[in-house]
Amino acid sequence: GAGVSQSPSNKVTEKGKDVELRCDPISGHTALYWYRQSLGQGLEFLIYFQGNSAPDKSGLPSDRFSAERTGGSVSTLTIQRTQQEDSAVYLCASSFRELGVYSNQPQHFGDGTRLSIL
Amino acid sequence: DQQVKQNSPSLSVQEGRISILNCDYTNSMFDYFLWYKKYPAEGPTFLISISSIKDKNEDGRFTVFLNKSAKHLSLHIVPSQPGDSAVYFCAASEYGGNEKLTFGTGTRLTIIP
């Protein structure tokens, strides 16, 4: 389809393992965002990409979290040495945004990856 | 510090009546506001937005009102339909920023047939 695609949809892993979550944004969308939603909470910003660069990583909760975006398209969010508090739904969103232009374009979300740490 | 607040965790409305969802914010730098609807196991779906230069935006059954002096916005759905039953999130972004969204904790709307 033409929407934001995330994989896997569900991931169960043991504490201490590394996980990689993937996001494929809407074609042509230059801006990409990662958020997470913990149980009973609102969505929490993690990181923002404009093209391949990440000018805002301020929401990453610890240095165990990292993300990259290659070719201005697909992004991966990596969590190293997972902890139980990392259990959440990780959501990716994209929008069309020209660098340096404040455009008020809505972000469109994927269905998320539900991550469970045992 | 919760910069976007949805103080009603749940709301039940009779089918055909008006649903009013409320949202308050504290950051005066916010200037773009959005409402998203979320079904279980799906990502949030964009519904409607409003820029701070307006006080009302309408799209079909959905209208968003913004009161900047009160730092308050609301979403009106009329008439309410059973398919509107979902969790509704209010979100805001800051002028001149990277347009990252700050979300409220959501209101679960149930439409009673």
GROMACS .gro file of C-alpha atoms in nm:
model
  231
    1GLY     CA    1   0.000   0.000   0.000
    2ALA     CA    2   0.091   0.365  -0.002
    3GLY     CA    3   0.105   0.412   0.374
    4VAL     CA    4   0.387   0.393   0.628
    5SER     CA    5   0.497   0.032   0.669
    6GLN     CA    6   0.658  -0.104   0.986
    7SER     CA    7   0.807  -0.443   1.060
    8PRO     CA    8   0.785  -0.663   1.249
    9SER     CA    9   0.434  -0.598   1.378
   10ASN     CA   10   0.516  -0.786   1.699
   11LYS     CA   11   0.846  -0.872   1.861
   12VAL     CA   12   0.901  -1.073   2.176
   13THR     CA   13   1.256  -1.102   2.304
   14GLU     CA   14   1.451  -1.175   2.616
   15LYS     CA   15   1.597  -0.906   2.834
   16GLY     CA   16   1.951  -0.821   2.726
   17LYS     CA   17   1.903  -0.901   2.356
   18ASP     CA   18   1.934  -0.642   2.079
   19VAL     CA   19   1.635  -0.562   1.854
   20GLU     CA   20   1.596  -0.382   1.522
   21LEU     CA   21   1.272  -0.220   1.415
   22ARG     CA   22   1.214  -0.110   1.058
   23CYS     CA   23   1.013   0.173   0.907
   24ASP     CA   24   0.937   0.232   0.540
   25PRO     CA   25   0.787   0.581   0.503
   26ILE     CA   26   0.545   0.709   0.244
   27SER     CA   27   0.724   0.758  -0.086
   28GLY     CA   28   0.842   1.117  -0.127
   29HIS     CA   29   0.813   1.204   0.240
   30THR     CA   30   1.132   1.371   0.353
   31ALA     CA   31   1.069   1.385   0.726
   32LEU     CA   32   1.058   1.072   0.940
   33TYR     CA   33   0.978   1.046   1.311
   34TRP     CA   34   0.993   0.769   1.568
   35TYR     CA   35   0.761   0.770   1.869
   36ARG     CA   36   0.677   0.515   2.133
   37GLN     CA   37   0.366   0.451   2.335
   38SER     CA   38   0.403   0.278   2.667
   39LEU     CA   39   0.101   0.118   2.833
   40GLY     CA   40  -0.155   0.380   2.933
   41GLN     CA   41   0.057   0.668   2.805
   42GLY     CA   42   0.043   0.909   2.515
   43LEU     CA   43   0.290   0.894   2.231
   44GLU     CA   44   0.641   1.004   2.324
   45PHE     CA   45   0.879   1.154   2.064
   46LEU     CA   46   1.209   0.969   2.015
   47ILE     CA   47   1.393   1.099   1.707
   48TYR     CA   48   1.342   1.304   1.390
   49PHE     CA   49   1.511   1.260   1.050
   50GLN     CA   50   1.517   1.511   0.769
   51GLY     CA   51   1.654   1.320   0.471
   52ASN     CA   52   1.935   1.104   0.606
   53SER     CA   53   2.038   1.331   0.889
   54ALA     CA   54   1.894   1.328   1.240
   55PRO     CA   55   1.890   1.684   1.364
   56ASP     CA   56   1.688   1.596   1.672
   57LYS     CA   57   1.768   1.290   1.882
   58SER     CA   58   1.653   1.453   2.202
   59GLY     CA   59   1.381   1.199   2.276
   60LEU     CA   60   1.602   0.889   2.278
   61PRO     CA   61   1.578   0.765   2.639
   62SER     CA   62   1.930   0.623   2.668
   63ASP     CA   63   2.244   0.547   2.467
   64ARG     CA   64   2.110   0.195   2.416
   65PHE     CA   65   1.877   0.349   2.155
   66SER     CA   66   2.001   0.447   1.810
   67ALA     CA   67   1.847   0.500   1.469
   68GLU     CA   68   1.961   0.549   1.115
   69ARG     CA   69   1.802   0.631   0.785
   70THR     CA   70   1.961   0.536   0.456
   71GLY     CA   71   1.890   0.677   0.113
   72GLY     CA   72   1.642   0.922   0.260
   73SER     CA   73   1.390   0.640   0.289
   74VAL     CA   74   1.392   0.334   0.515
   75SER     CA   75   1.482   0.381   0.881
   76THR     CA   76   1.583   0.133   1.148
   77LEU     CA   77   1.556   0.186   1.522
   78THR     CA   78   1.796  -0.030   1.723
   79ILE     CA   79   1.769  -0.101   2.093
   80GLN     CA   80   2.071  -0.269   2.246
   81ARG     CA   81   2.068  -0.477   2.564
   82THR     CA   82   1.690  -0.447   2.596
   83GLN     CA   83   1.532  -0.389   2.936
   84GLN     CA   84   1.176  -0.461   3.048
   85GLU     CA   85   1.096  -0.088   3.055
   86ASP     CA   86   1.160  -0.083   2.679
   87SER     CA   87   0.835  -0.276   2.629
   88ALA     CA   88   0.606  -0.048   2.429
   89VAL     CA   89   0.456   0.009   2.087
   90TYR     CA   90   0.710   0.182   1.863
   91LEU     CA   91   0.548   0.400   1.598
   92CYS     CA   92   0.699   0.557   1.291
   93ALA     CA   93   0.552   0.857   1.109
   94SER     CA   94   0.643   1.047   0.797
   95SER     CA   95   0.552   1.378   0.640
   96PHE     CA   96   0.655   1.594   0.349
   97ARG     CA   97   0.871   1.874   0.480
   98GLU     CA   98   1.115   2.094   0.294
   99LEU     CA   99   1.428   2.172   0.490
  100GLY     CA  100   1.402   2.510   0.654
  101VAL     CA  101   1.038   2.552   0.562
  102TYR     CA  102   0.772   2.541   0.830
  103SER     CA  103   0.494   2.369   0.648
  104ASN     CA  104   0.231   2.243   0.894
  105GLN     CA  105   0.195   1.911   0.719
  106PRO     CA  106   0.031   1.630   0.919
  107GLN     CA  107   0.236   1.326   1.005
  108HIS     CA  108   0.108   0.989   0.888
  109PHE     CA  109   0.170   0.688   1.108
  110GLY     CA  110   0.238   0.322   1.054
  111ASP     CA  111   0.067   0.055   1.263
  112GLY     CA  112   0.368   0.020   1.491
  113THR     CA  113   0.580  -0.259   1.632
  114ARG     CA  114   0.463  -0.402   1.962
  115LEU     CA  115   0.781  -0.488   2.153
  116SER     CA  116   0.764  -0.713   2.457
  117ILE     CA  117   1.072  -0.777   2.669
  118LEU     CA  118   1.052  -1.088   2.885
  119ASP     CA  119   0.559   1.800   3.267
  120GLN     CA  120   0.254   1.721   3.055
  121GLN     CA  121   0.237   2.001   2.797
  122VAL     CA  122  -0.074   1.861   2.628
  123LYS     CA  123  -0.353   1.737   2.852
  124GLN     CA  124  -0.668   1.543   2.782
  125ASN     CA  125  -0.838   1.536   3.117
  126SER     CA  126  -1.120   1.299   3.022
  127PRO     CA  127  -0.989   0.946   2.979
  128SER     CA  128  -1.325   0.829   2.848
  129LEU     CA  129  -1.650   0.961   2.704
  130SER     CA  130  -1.976   0.787   2.607
  131VAL     CA  131  -2.218   0.948   2.365
  132GLN     CA  132  -2.546   0.834   2.213
  133GLU     CA  133  -2.540   0.766   1.839
  134GLY     CA  134  -2.657   1.071   1.645
  135ARG     CA  135  -2.562   1.316   1.920
  136ILE     CA  136  -2.262   1.548   1.931
  137SER     CA  137  -1.932   1.425   2.074
  138ILE     CA  138  -1.705   1.693   2.223
  139LEU     CA  139  -1.347   1.603   2.307
  140ASN     CA  140  -1.133   1.854   2.490
  141CYS     CA  141  -0.763   1.928   2.505
  142ASP     CA  142  -0.558   2.184   2.699
  143TYR     CA  143  -0.198   2.286   2.646
  144THR     CA  144   0.057   2.484   2.842
  145ASN     CA  145   0.329   2.568   2.586
  146SER     CA  146   0.257   2.905   2.428
  147MET     CA  147   0.498   2.822   2.144
  148PHE     CA  148   0.262   2.557   2.008
  149ASP     CA  149   0.101   2.683   1.691
  150TYR     CA  150  -0.021   2.378   1.502
  151PHE     CA  151  -0.269   2.136   1.651
  152LEU     CA  152  -0.392   1.801   1.528
  153TRP     CA  153  -0.641   1.534   1.623
  154TYR     CA  154  -0.570   1.169   1.558
  155LYS     CA  155  -0.801   0.871   1.593
  156LYS     CA  156  -0.668   0.532   1.695
  157TYR     CA  157  -0.822   0.187   1.676
  158PRO     CA  158  -0.668  -0.104   1.871
  159ALA     CA  159  -0.359  -0.256   1.709
  160GLU     CA  160  -0.347   0.021   1.447
  161GLY     CA  161  -0.144   0.337   1.420
  162PRO     CA  162  -0.302   0.679   1.477
  163THR     CA  163  -0.496   0.810   1.178
  164PHE     CA  164  -0.488   1.182   1.107
  165LEU     CA  165  -0.833   1.342   1.137
  166ILE     CA  166  -0.812   1.719   1.127
  167SER     CA  167  -0.573   1.999   1.213
  168ILE     CA  168  -0.577   2.369   1.284
  169SER     CA  169  -0.316   2.640   1.264
  170SER     CA  170  -0.300   2.903   1.535
  171ILE     CA  171  -0.399   3.176   1.290
  172LYS     CA  172  -0.747   3.023   1.281
  173ASP     CA  173  -1.005   2.956   1.550
  174LYS     CA  174  -1.208   2.696   1.363
  175ASN     CA  175  -1.155   2.432   1.099
  176GLU     CA  176  -1.426   2.207   0.963
  177ASP     CA  177  -1.412   1.883   0.764
  178GLY     CA  178  -1.740   1.702   0.718
  179ARG     CA  179  -1.866   1.581   1.055
  180PHE     CA  180  -1.549   1.697   1.231
  181THR     CA  181  -1.483   2.050   1.354
  182VAL     CA  182  -1.188   2.166   1.560
  183PHE     CA  183  -1.207   2.485   1.765
  184LEU     CA  184  -0.903   2.666   1.902
  185ASN     CA  185  -0.909   2.919   2.187
  186LYS     CA  186  -0.555   3.052   2.207
  187SER     CA  187  -0.613   3.278   2.505
  188ALA     CA  188  -0.740   2.982   2.707
  189LYS     CA  189  -0.487   2.741   2.552
  190HIS     CA  190  -0.774   2.508   2.478
  191LEU     CA  191  -0.895   2.317   2.177
  192SER     CA  192  -1.185   2.088   2.118
  193LEU     CA  193  -1.301   1.839   1.858
  194HIS     CA  194  -1.670   1.821   1.776
  195ILE     CA  195  -1.812   1.521   1.596
  196VAL     CA  196  -2.169   1.552   1.476
  197PRO     CA  197  -2.362   1.338   1.427
  198SER     CA  198  -2.171   1.068   1.615
  199GLN     CA  199  -2.164   0.725   1.453
  200PRO     CA  200  -2.072   0.381   1.594
  201GLY     CA  201  -1.757   0.376   1.378
  202ASP     CA  202  -1.634   0.681   1.567
  203SER     CA  203  -1.570   0.464   1.872
  204ALA     CA  204  -1.192   0.484   1.918
  205VAL     CA  205  -0.923   0.659   2.120
  206TYR     CA  206  -0.869   1.021   2.018
  207PHE     CA  207  -0.535   1.193   2.067
  208CYS     CA  208  -0.473   1.562   2.063
  209ALA     CA  209  -0.125   1.669   1.945
  210ALA     CA  210   0.065   1.993   1.903
  211SER     CA  211   0.383   2.117   1.742
  212GLU     CA  212   0.593   2.422   1.803
  213TYR     CA  213   0.652   2.707   1.561
  214GLY     CA  214   0.997   2.702   1.407
  215GLY     CA  215   1.079   2.362   1.548
  216ASN     CA  216   1.123   2.032   1.372
  217GLU     CA  217   0.748   1.976   1.389
  218LYS     CA  218   0.778   1.687   1.632
  219LEU     CA  219   0.443   1.624   1.791
  220THR     CA  220   0.362   1.641   2.160
  221PHE     CA  221   0.064   1.422   2.239
  222GLY     CA  222  -0.200   1.409   2.506
  223THR     CA  223  -0.280   1.079   2.676
  224GLY     CA  224  -0.597   1.023   2.476
  225THR     CA  225  -0.972   1.003   2.530
  226ARG     CA  226  -1.159   0.680   2.464
  227LEU     CA  227  -1.484   0.764   2.287
  228THR     CA  228  -1.765   0.509   2.291
  229ILE     CA  229  -2.070   0.567   2.073
  230ILE     CA  230  -2.377   0.393   2.210
  231PRO     CA  231  -2.614   0.264   1.939
   0.00000   0.00000   0.00000
